[in-house]
Amino acid sequence: MADRRKQHVETMLVWLSPGYFLLVLLLLLSCTAATAEAATGDGAFSAGQSAHSVAGAATVARNIRYLLYDVNPPEGFNLRRDVFIRMASLTKTLLREGGGWVLVLPPWGRLYHWQSPDIHQVRILWAEFFSVPSLDANVPVIEYEQFLAESGGPFVEQVYVLQSYAEGWTDGKWEEKVDERPCIERLMYSKDKQGYYRGWFWGYEETRGLNVTCLSVQGHASILAPVLLKNTTARSVMLDRAETVLHDHYAGKDYWDTRRSMVFAKHLRVVGDEFRARYLNSTDEKDQTVHGEDWTQMRVKPGTATGGPYLGVHLRRKDFIWGHREDVPSLKGAVKKMRSIMKKYRLDRVFVATDADEEELEELKRMLPEMVRFEPTWEELELFKDGGVAIIDQWICAHARYFIGTSVSTFSFRIHEEREILGFDPKTTYNRFCGDSETNCEQPTHWKIIY
Ligand SMILES: Nc1nc2c(ncn2[C@@H]2O[C@H](COP(=O)(O)OP(=O)(O)OP(=O)(O)O)[C@@H](O)[C@H]2O)c(=O)[nH]1
Ligand SMILES: *[C@@H]1O[C@H](CO)[C@@H](O)[C@H](O)[C@H]1NC(C)=O
Ligand SMILES: *[C@@H]1O[C@H](CO)[C@@H](O)[C@H](O)[C@H]1NC(C)=O
Ligand SMILES: *[C@@H]1O[C@H](CO)[C@@H](O)[C@H](O)[C@H]1NC(C)=O
């Protein structure tokens, strides 16, 4: 058994880069040394581990390189969705310019806003929230678990921590650039006894980095392509703090292709649809929102969708009101606005998605008793998690006859996009609440889909 393993490892070596060579050599030594242990199945590099290496050999032969990434911990779910679009765009550039790249989907977890107690919210795979085959139809993606299985184990060969330039913009002039630089902030990775870098790695404690360096970068995502193609031969490259780079082309065709591919997971859509039918008298047939599963075939003329007979509302509270922002309304102001829209569009139902605390919710219910909300049972919450519940809220808002959201909330922005994809008249979508004493209440920008 040990011999067979050795043979596999040796075949692999032919394809490996120098850094990885060392690692595999170590692996080989451990394997040989741990043969007896492996037989019992609990050695450090046990049988399971080497099965991964074997699967990896085929991958290595196909010359696949893996792009991984992570985002600044405090960022929320909806900004992370936006960062995915930037990384997908970079992956497309890499594919155009240099061989087989796969984007590894960063597991979800430990998000600041996901505060439901007693449920396990870490190492969540993308399939829990999105249709992975739909994502894959836009750019090759795999889940992290798949990466572990096919890349040879929990190792990331090169981690680049993205940061801005210590000196800021020089001469006040914007210029796109990227340079290897000393780390500005305290590095969130530390070396272990074996010389591997340990870090958060999406909650996968066993994952190790072989090399961590900082890159100062200023510019759009694809500015990193030459670095990944020419400055490193690592097979797995992780970009940490990926939000540092900008969109290649915000709201361009590539942006929309990726955005359209981010189809919510079917089980969440189904729950949202059942809720619409039961409480809001809303079905796709009646609302003109019947669509197939394949997003690449979907192209709807704006204004075609009518939506269900209800007003959809996203009322962002919590940190949005703690700062006493002048563009966020009081509850009273919000209710007044909702009533006026309901009257104007002759809607007698209102669906409210909100992160308001219990106290505010009580107040809201007092002022707006007819309000409908999606309130998961504990079992549903455990099943869908905070991220899934947020998606169900967004899905229901996306199907309303008229929608109004909260100023500069990425949660609201994602609903705008969803409605744009479904083919709503922009007048029914790009609306936001105004602050009670806001004088110049600019409404959200309409971003048209480029097909
Ligand atoms: N279920 C639900 N959750 C919400 C709602 N509004 C906010 N949240 C929660 O609060 C989080 C914060 O909003 P996000 O938009 O994801 O975070 P962000 O990227 O910082 O975006 P904004 O702060 O809204 O600009 C969401 O991810 C949800 O977990 C809501 O209407 N319904
Ligand atoms: C990449 O390599 C080129 C050529 O050797 C070098 O000029 C450049 O500084 C390198 N860039 C980074 C980010 O390391
Ligand atoms: C780590 O990566 C950087 C950037 O690619 C490189 O300059 C450096 O030599 C690497 N260090 C080791 C020990 O491989
Ligand atoms: C549901 O909507 C239909 C029109 O689409 C209407 O005829 C029917 O009365 C509505 N039902 C309820 C319970 O409001």
Coordinates of C-alpha atoms and ligand atoms in Angstrom, one line a residue:
M1 CA 0.0 0.0 0.0
A2 CA 2.8 2.3 0.9
D3 CA 4.5 1.5 -2.4
R4 CA 1.5 2.3 -4.4
R5 CA 1.2 5.6 -2.6
K6 CA 4.8 6.4 -3.2
Q7 CA 4.4 5.7 -6.9
H8 CA 1.5 8.1 -7.1
V9 CA 3.4 10.8 -5.4
E10 CA 6.4 10.3 -7.6
T11 CA 4.2 10.6 -10.8
M12 CA 2.9 13.8 -9.3
L13 CA 6.3 15.2 -8.7
V14 CA 6.9 15.6 -12.4
W15 CA 4.3 18.2 -12.6
L16 CA 5.0 20.2 -9.5
S17 CA 6.5 23.6 -8.9
P18 CA 9.5 24.0 -6.6
G19 CA 7.6 25.1 -3.5
Y20 CA 5.1 22.4 -3.8
F21 CA 7.9 19.9 -4.5
L22 CA 9.2 20.4 -1.0
L23 CA 5.7 20.0 0.5
V24 CA 5.1 16.7 -1.4
L25 CA 8.5 15.5 -0.4
L26 CA 7.5 16.1 3.2
L27 CA 4.3 14.3 2.5
L28 CA 6.1 11.4 1.0
L29 CA 8.4 11.1 4.0
S30 CA 5.4 11.3 6.4
C31 CA 3.6 8.7 4.4
T32 CA 6.4 6.3 4.5
A33 CA 7.0 6.9 8.1
A34 CA 3.4 6.7 9.0
T35 CA 2.5 3.5 7.1
A36 CA 1.8 1.6 10.3
E37 CA -0.2 4.5 11.6
A38 CA -2.1 4.9 8.4
A39 CA -3.3 1.3 8.6
T40 CA -5.3 2.3 11.7
G41 CA -6.6 5.3 9.8
D42 CA -5.7 8.1 12.2
G43 CA -2.2 9.1 11.2
A44 CA -1.5 12.8 10.4
F45 CA -1.4 12.0 6.8
S46 CA -3.7 9.0 6.8
A47 CA -5.2 7.0 4.0
G48 CA -7.9 9.6 3.5
Q49 CA -5.3 12.3 2.9
S50 CA -3.4 10.2 0.3
A51 CA -6.6 9.4 -1.5
H52 CA -6.9 13.2 -2.1
S53 CA -3.4 13.3 -3.5
V54 CA -4.3 10.5 -5.9
A55 CA -7.4 12.4 -7.1
G56 CA -5.1 15.4 -7.3
A57 CA -2.8 13.8 -9.7
A58 CA -5.3 13.9 -12.5
T59 CA -6.0 17.5 -11.7
V60 CA -2.4 18.4 -11.7
A61 CA -1.9 16.7 -15.0
R62 CA -4.6 19.0 -16.4
N63 CA -2.6 21.9 -15.2
I64 CA -5.4 23.5 -13.2
R65 CA -4.6 26.4 -10.9
Y66 CA -6.9 27.5 -8.1
L67 CA -7.8 31.0 -7.2
L68 CA -9.1 31.4 -3.6
Y69 CA -10.1 34.5 -1.8
D70 CA -11.4 36.0 1.4
V71 CA -12.9 39.3 2.5
N72 CA -12.3 41.7 5.4
P73 CA -14.1 40.0 8.4
P74 CA -16.5 42.8 9.2
E75 CA -18.0 42.9 5.7
G76 CA -21.6 41.7 5.4
F77 CA -23.2 39.0 3.2
N78 CA -24.3 41.4 0.4
L79 CA -21.0 43.1 0.0
R80 CA -19.4 39.7 -0.1
R81 CA -21.7 38.8 -3.0
D82 CA -20.3 41.9 -4.7
V83 CA -16.7 40.9 -4.2
F84 CA -17.5 37.5 -5.8
I85 CA -18.4 39.4 -9.0
R86 CA -14.9 41.1 -8.9
M87 CA -13.2 37.7 -8.4
A88 CA -15.2 36.0 -11.1
S89 CA -14.1 38.8 -13.5
L90 CA -10.5 38.3 -12.6
T91 CA -10.9 34.6 -13.1
K92 CA -12.2 35.2 -16.6
T93 CA -9.2 37.4 -17.4
L94 CA -6.9 34.6 -16.1
L95 CA -8.7 32.1 -18.3
R96 CA -8.3 34.3 -21.4
E97 CA -4.7 34.8 -20.8
G98 CA -3.2 31.7 -19.3
G99 CA -4.5 28.2 -18.9
G100 CA -7.0 26.5 -16.6
W101 CA -8.1 28.4 -13.6
V102 CA -10.8 27.5 -11.2
L103 CA -12.4 29.9 -8.7
V104 CA -12.7 28.3 -5.3
L105 CA -15.9 29.5 -3.5
P106 CA -15.0 30.8 0.0
P107 CA -17.1 29.1 2.6
W108 CA -19.5 31.4 4.5
G109 CA -19.3 31.9 8.2
R110 CA -18.7 34.0 11.3
L111 CA -20.4 37.0 9.8
Y112 CA -21.0 39.9 12.1
H113 CA -24.7 40.1 11.3
W114 CA -25.4 36.4 11.7
Q115 CA -26.3 36.6 15.3
S116 CA -28.9 33.9 15.7
P117 CA -27.8 32.0 18.8
D118 CA -27.3 28.3 19.0
I119 CA -26.9 27.6 15.3
H120 CA -23.8 26.6 13.7
Q121 CA -22.9 29.2 11.1
V122 CA -19.4 28.5 9.9
R123 CA -17.9 26.5 7.0
I124 CA -21.2 27.0 5.1
L125 CA -20.9 25.9 1.5
W126 CA -22.2 28.1 -1.4
A127 CA -24.7 25.4 -2.4
E128 CA -26.7 26.3 0.8
F129 CA -27.4 29.8 -0.6
F130 CA -26.8 29.6 -4.4
S131 CA -27.2 27.3 -7.3
V132 CA -23.6 26.2 -7.9
P133 CA -24.3 24.8 -11.4
S134 CA -25.6 28.2 -12.3
L135 CA -22.5 29.9 -11.1
D136 CA -20.4 27.4 -12.9
A137 CA -22.1 28.2 -16.2
N138 CA -20.5 31.7 -15.9
V139 CA -17.0 30.8 -14.7
P140 CA -15.5 27.6 -13.4
V141 CA -16.1 27.3 -9.7
I142 CA -15.7 24.7 -7.1
E143 CA -16.6 24.5 -3.4
Y144 CA -13.7 24.6 -0.9
E145 CA -14.4 21.0 0.0
Q146 CA -13.9 20.0 -3.6
F147 CA -10.6 22.0 -3.6
L148 CA -9.5 20.0 -0.5
A149 CA -10.4 16.8 -2.2
E150 CA -8.7 17.4 -5.6
S151 CA -5.8 19.7 -4.9
G152 CA -3.8 17.4 -2.5
G153 CA -4.9 18.6 0.9
P154 CA -5.5 21.7 3.1
F155 CA -2.6 23.7 1.7
V156 CA -2.7 27.1 0.0
E157 CA 0.6 27.6 -1.7
Q158 CA 0.6 31.4 -1.9
V159 CA -1.4 33.8 0.1
Y160 CA -1.4 37.5 -1.0
V161 CA -2.8 39.9 1.5
L162 CA -4.1 42.8 -0.5
Q163 CA -3.7 46.3 1.0
S164 CA -3.6 49.9 -0.2
Y165 CA -0.4 51.9 -0.5
A166 CA 1.1 53.2 2.8
E167 CA 1.8 56.5 1.2
G168 CA -1.8 56.9 -0.3
W169 CA -2.2 58.3 -3.7
T170 CA 1.0 60.0 -4.8
D171 CA 0.6 63.6 -6.1
G172 CA -3.2 63.1 -5.7
K173 CA -3.1 61.3 -9.0
W174 CA -5.0 58.1 -9.4
E175 CA -3.0 55.4 -11.1
E176 CA -3.5 51.7 -11.3
K177 CA -0.6 49.7 -9.9
V178 CA 0.4 46.7 -7.9
D179 CA 3.6 46.1 -5.9
E180 CA 4.9 43.6 -3.4
R181 CA 5.3 45.7 -0.2
P182 CA 5.8 45.2 3.5
C183 CA 2.5 44.5 5.3
I184 CA 0.9 47.7 6.7
E185 CA -1.4 46.1 9.2
R186 CA -0.7 43.4 11.6
L187 CA -0.7 40.1 9.6
M188 CA -3.6 37.9 10.4
Y189 CA -1.5 34.8 9.8
S190 CA 1.2 33.4 12.0
K191 CA 3.8 30.7 11.5
D192 CA 3.4 27.4 13.3
K193 CA 6.2 25.2 14.6
Q194 CA 6.6 23.5 11.1
G195 CA 6.9 26.9 9.4
Y196 CA 3.4 26.8 7.9
Y197 CA 1.2 29.9 8.1
R198 CA -2.0 29.5 10.1
G199 CA -4.9 31.8 9.8
W200 CA -8.7 32.0 9.7
F201 CA -9.1 30.2 6.3
W202 CA -12.9 30.3 6.5
G203 CA -12.9 28.3 9.7
Y204 CA -10.9 25.4 8.3
E205 CA -8.3 25.1 11.0
E206 CA -6.3 22.5 9.3
T207 CA -5.6 24.7 6.3
R208 CA -2.1 26.0 6.1
G209 CA -0.5 28.6 3.9
L210 CA 3.0 27.9 2.5
N211 CA 3.9 31.5 1.9
V212 CA 2.1 34.8 2.9
T213 CA 3.1 38.1 1.4
C214 CA 1.4 41.5 1.1
L215 CA 0.6 43.2 -2.1
S216 CA -0.2 46.9 -2.3
V217 CA -2.8 47.4 -5.0
Q218 CA -4.7 50.2 -6.5
G219 CA -7.0 49.4 -9.3
H220 CA -9.5 47.0 -10.8
A221 CA -9.5 43.2 -10.1
S222 CA -7.8 42.2 -13.4
I223 CA -4.8 44.2 -12.6
L224 CA -3.8 41.2 -10.5
A225 CA -3.8 38.9 -13.5
P226 CA -0.2 39.5 -14.6
V227 CA 1.0 38.9 -11.0
L228 CA -0.8 35.6 -10.8
L229 CA 0.3 34.5 -14.3
K230 CA 3.9 35.7 -14.2
N231 CA 5.1 36.4 -10.7
T232 CA 4.1 33.1 -9.1
T233 CA 4.0 29.5 -10.1
A234 CA 1.9 28.5 -7.1
R235 CA -1.0 26.2 -8.1
S236 CA -3.2 27.6 -5.4
V237 CA -3.2 31.3 -4.8
M238 CA -5.4 33.0 -2.3
L239 CA -6.2 36.7 -2.3
D240 CA -7.1 37.9 1.2
R241 CA -8.9 41.2 1.6
A242 CA -10.1 40.8 -1.9
E243 CA -12.5 43.8 -1.5
T244 CA -9.4 46.0 -1.9
V245 CA -9.6 45.7 -5.7
L246 CA -12.4 47.4 -7.7
H247 CA -14.8 46.0 -10.3
D248 CA -13.3 45.6 -13.7
H249 CA -16.3 47.3 -15.2
Y250 CA -19.2 47.9 -12.8
A251 CA -22.6 47.1 -14.4
G252 CA -21.0 46.1 -17.7
K253 CA -21.8 42.9 -19.5
D254 CA -19.4 40.8 -17.5
Y255 CA -20.7 42.2 -14.3
W256 CA -24.2 41.3 -15.2
D257 CA -23.3 37.9 -16.6
T258 CA -21.9 37.0 -13.2
R259 CA -24.7 38.7 -11.3
R260 CA -27.3 36.8 -13.3
S261 CA -25.4 33.5 -12.6
M262 CA -25.9 34.1 -8.9
V263 CA -29.2 32.3 -8.8
F264 CA -30.4 31.6 -5.3
A265 CA -30.5 28.0 -4.2
K266 CA -33.7 26.3 -5.3
H267 CA -34.8 25.3 -1.8
L268 CA -34.8 28.9 -0.7
R269 CA -36.7 30.1 -3.8
V270 CA -39.3 27.4 -3.2
V271 CA -39.9 28.6 0.4
G272 CA -40.2 32.2 -0.8
D273 CA -42.6 31.2 -3.5
E274 CA -44.8 29.2 -1.1
F275 CA -44.9 32.2 1.3
R276 CA -45.9 34.5 -1.6
A277 CA -48.7 32.2 -2.6
R278 CA -50.0 31.7 0.9
Y279 CA -49.8 35.2 2.4
L280 CA -49.5 37.6 -0.6
N281 CA -51.7 36.1 -3.3
S282 CA -48.7 36.1 -5.5
T283 CA -47.7 33.4 -8.0
D284 CA -45.4 33.5 -11.0
E285 CA -48.2 32.8 -13.4
K286 CA -50.3 35.7 -12.2
D287 CA -47.3 38.0 -11.7
Q288 CA -45.7 37.4 -15.1
T289 CA -42.5 36.0 -13.6
V290 CA -42.4 32.5 -15.0
H291 CA -38.8 31.6 -15.9
G292 CA -36.8 28.4 -16.5
E293 CA -33.8 27.4 -14.4
D294 CA -31.2 28.3 -17.0
W295 CA -30.2 31.9 -16.5
T296 CA -28.2 32.0 -19.7
Q297 CA -31.6 31.7 -21.6
M298 CA -33.2 34.4 -19.6
R299 CA -33.7 37.8 -21.1
V300 CA -36.8 39.7 -20.1
K301 CA -37.9 43.1 -21.4
P302 CA -38.2 45.7 -18.6
G303 CA -41.8 46.2 -17.6
T304 CA -42.9 42.7 -18.5
A305 CA -43.1 41.5 -14.9
T306 CA -46.1 42.8 -12.9
G307 CA -45.3 41.3 -9.5
G308 CA -47.6 40.2 -6.7
P309 CA -50.3 42.6 -5.3
Y310 CA -48.2 43.9 -2.4
L311 CA -45.6 46.5 -1.5
G312 CA -42.2 45.1 -0.8
V313 CA -40.1 46.9 1.7
H314 CA -36.5 46.6 2.9
L315 CA -36.1 48.6 6.1
R316 CA -32.5 48.4 7.2
R317 CA -32.1 49.4 10.9
K318 CA -29.5 48.4 13.5
D319 CA -26.1 50.0 12.5
F320 CA -27.9 52.2 10.0
I321 CA -29.8 54.1 12.8
W322 CA -27.0 54.0 15.4
G323 CA -25.1 56.6 13.5
H324 CA -28.2 58.9 13.3
R325 CA -27.8 59.0 9.6
E326 CA -29.9 61.7 8.0
D327 CA -30.8 59.5 5.0
V328 CA -32.6 56.9 7.1
P329 CA -36.2 57.5 8.3
S330 CA -37.8 57.2 11.7
L331 CA -40.2 54.3 11.9
K332 CA -43.0 56.8 11.8
G333 CA -41.7 58.4 8.7
A334 CA -41.2 55.0 7.0
V335 CA -44.8 53.9 7.8
K336 CA -46.1 57.2 6.4
K337 CA -44.3 56.6 3.2
M338 CA -45.5 53.0 2.9
R339 CA -49.1 54.0 3.4
S340 CA -48.8 56.6 0.7
I341 CA -47.4 54.1 -1.8
M342 CA -50.0 51.5 -0.9
K343 CA -52.7 54.1 -1.6
K344 CA -51.2 55.3 -4.9
Y345 CA -50.7 51.7 -6.2
R346 CA -53.9 50.4 -4.6
L347 CA -52.1 47.7 -2.7
D348 CA -53.6 46.4 0.5
R349 CA -50.7 44.2 1.6
V350 CA -47.2 45.1 2.6
F351 CA -44.3 42.7 3.0
V352 CA -41.5 44.0 5.3
A353 CA -37.9 42.7 5.3
T354 CA -36.0 44.2 8.2
D355 CA -33.2 43.7 10.7
A356 CA -35.0 45.8 13.3
D357 CA -34.7 44.7 16.9
E358 CA -37.6 43.4 19.0
E359 CA -38.5 46.8 20.4
E360 CA -38.6 48.5 17.0
L361 CA -40.6 45.6 15.6
E362 CA -43.2 46.0 18.2
E363 CA -43.5 49.7 17.5
L364 CA -43.7 48.9 13.7
K365 CA -46.5 46.3 14.3
R366 CA -48.4 48.8 16.3
M367 CA -48.3 51.4 13.5
L368 CA -48.7 48.9 10.7
P369 CA -50.8 46.0 11.9
E370 CA -51.4 44.6 8.4
M371 CA -47.6 44.2 7.8
V372 CA -46.5 40.7 6.7
R373 CA -43.1 39.3 7.5
F374 CA -41.3 36.0 6.9
E375 CA -40.8 34.7 10.4
P376 CA -38.9 31.4 10.4
T377 CA -39.5 28.8 13.1
W378 CA -36.4 27.8 15.0
E379 CA -36.2 24.6 12.8
E380 CA -36.4 26.7 9.7
L381 CA -33.7 29.1 10.9
E382 CA -31.4 26.2 11.7
L383 CA -32.0 24.8 8.3
F384 CA -31.7 28.0 6.2
K385 CA -29.4 30.0 8.6
D386 CA -29.4 33.8 8.8
G387 CA -28.1 34.0 5.2
G388 CA -30.9 31.8 3.8
V389 CA -33.6 33.8 5.7
A390 CA -32.1 37.0 4.3
I391 CA -32.3 35.5 0.8
I392 CA -35.9 34.5 1.3
D393 CA -36.7 38.1 2.4
Q394 CA -34.9 39.4 -0.7
W395 CA -36.7 36.9 -3.0
I396 CA -40.1 38.0 -1.7
C397 CA -39.2 41.7 -2.0
A398 CA -38.0 41.0 -5.5
H399 CA -41.5 39.8 -6.5
A400 CA -43.5 42.7 -5.2
R401 CA -45.4 45.0 -7.5
Y402 CA -43.5 47.9 -6.1
F403 CA -40.4 48.0 -4.0
I404 CA -38.8 50.5 -1.7
G405 CA -35.5 50.0 0.1
T406 CA -33.0 51.8 2.4
S407 CA -30.5 54.3 1.2
V408 CA -27.0 52.8 0.4
S409 CA -27.8 49.4 1.7
T410 CA -26.2 46.6 -0.3
F411 CA -29.1 44.4 0.9
S412 CA -31.4 46.7 -1.0
F413 CA -29.1 47.0 -4.0
R414 CA -29.1 43.2 -4.4
I415 CA -32.9 43.4 -4.5
H416 CA -32.8 46.1 -7.2
E417 CA -30.7 43.8 -9.3
E418 CA -32.9 40.8 -8.7
R419 CA -35.9 42.8 -9.9
E420 CA -34.0 44.1 -12.9
I421 CA -33.3 40.4 -13.9
L422 CA -37.0 39.5 -13.4
G423 CA -38.0 42.3 -15.8
F424 CA -39.7 44.9 -13.6
D425 CA -40.3 48.4 -14.7
P426 CA -37.4 50.4 -13.1
K427 CA -39.9 52.9 -11.7
T428 CA -41.2 50.2 -9.4
T429 CA -37.7 49.2 -8.2
Y430 CA -35.2 52.1 -7.8
N431 CA -36.9 53.7 -4.8
R432 CA -35.6 54.4 -1.3
F433 CA -36.9 55.9 1.9
C434 CA -35.8 59.4 2.6
G435 CA -34.7 60.6 6.0
D436 CA -37.4 62.6 7.9
S437 CA -35.6 65.9 7.4
E438 CA -33.5 65.0 4.4
T439 CA -33.7 67.9 1.9
N440 CA -32.1 66.4 -1.2
C441 CA -33.3 62.8 -1.3
E442 CA -31.6 61.4 -4.3
Q443 CA -33.1 58.1 -5.5
P444 CA -31.0 55.0 -6.4
T445 CA -29.4 54.8 -9.8
H446 CA -30.9 52.6 -12.4
W447 CA -28.4 50.1 -13.7
K448 CA -29.6 48.4 -16.9
I449 CA -28.6 44.9 -17.7
I450 CA -26.1 44.4 -20.5
Y451 CA -26.7 41.1 -22.1
Ligands
LIG1 N1 -33.4 38.6 7.1 C1 -33.0 39.8 7.0 N2 -31.8 40.1 7.3 C2 -31.4 41.4 7.2 C3 -32.2 42.4 6.6 N3 -31.5 43.6 6.6 C4 -30.3 43.3 7.0 N4 -30.2 42.0 7.4 C5 -29.1 41.3 8.0 O1 -28.1 42.3 8.2 C6 -27.0 42.0 7.3 C7 -26.4 43.3 6.8 O2 -26.7 43.6 5.6 P1 -25.8 43.3 4.4 O3 -26.3 44.1 3.3 O4 -25.5 41.9 4.2 O5 -24.4 43.8 5.0 P2 -23.6 44.9 4.3 O6 -22.9 44.3 3.1 O7 -22.8 45.5 5.3 O8 -24.7 45.8 3.7 P3 -25.5 47.0 4.2 O9 -24.9 47.2 5.6 O10 -26.9 46.7 4.2 O11 -25.1 48.0 3.2 C8 -27.5 41.1 6.3 O12 -26.6 40.2 5.7 C9 -28.5 40.3 7.0 O13 -27.9 39.3 7.8 C10 -33.6 42.0 6.3 O14 -34.4 42.8 5.8 N5 -33.9 40.7 6.5
LIG2 C1 6.4 40.9 -11.0 O1 7.5 40.6 -11.8 C2 8.0 41.7 -12.5 C3 9.1 41.3 -13.4 O2 10.0 40.5 -12.7 C4 8.5 42.8 -11.5 O3 8.9 43.9 -12.2 C5 7.3 43.2 -10.6 O4 7.7 44.1 -9.6 C6 6.7 41.9 -10.0 N1 5.4 42.3 -9.3 C7 5.1 41.9 -8.1 C8 3.8 42.4 -7.6 O5 5.7 41.2 -7.4
LIG3 C1 7.0 34.1 -0.9 O1 6.4 34.7 -2.0 C2 7.0 35.9 -2.4 C3 6.1 36.5 -3.5 O2 5.9 35.6 -4.5 C4 8.4 35.6 -2.9 O3 9.1 36.8 -3.3 C5 9.2 34.9 -1.8 O4 10.4 34.5 -2.3 C6 8.4 33.7 -1.3 N1 9.1 33.1 -0.2 C7 9.4 31.8 -0.1 C8 10.1 31.4 1.2 O5 9.2 31.0 -1.0
LIG4 C1 -55.9 37.1 -5.5 O1 -55.7 37.7 -6.7 C2 -56.7 37.5 -7.7 C3 -56.3 38.3 -9.0 O2 -55.0 37.9 -9.4 C4 -58.1 38.0 -7.2 O3 -59.0 37.7 -8.2 C5 -58.4 37.3 -5.9 O4 -59.6 37.8 -5.4 C6 -57.2 37.5 -4.9 N1 -57.5 36.7 -3.7 C7 -57.4 37.2 -2.5 C8 -57.7 36.3 -1.4 O5 -57.1 38.4 -2.3

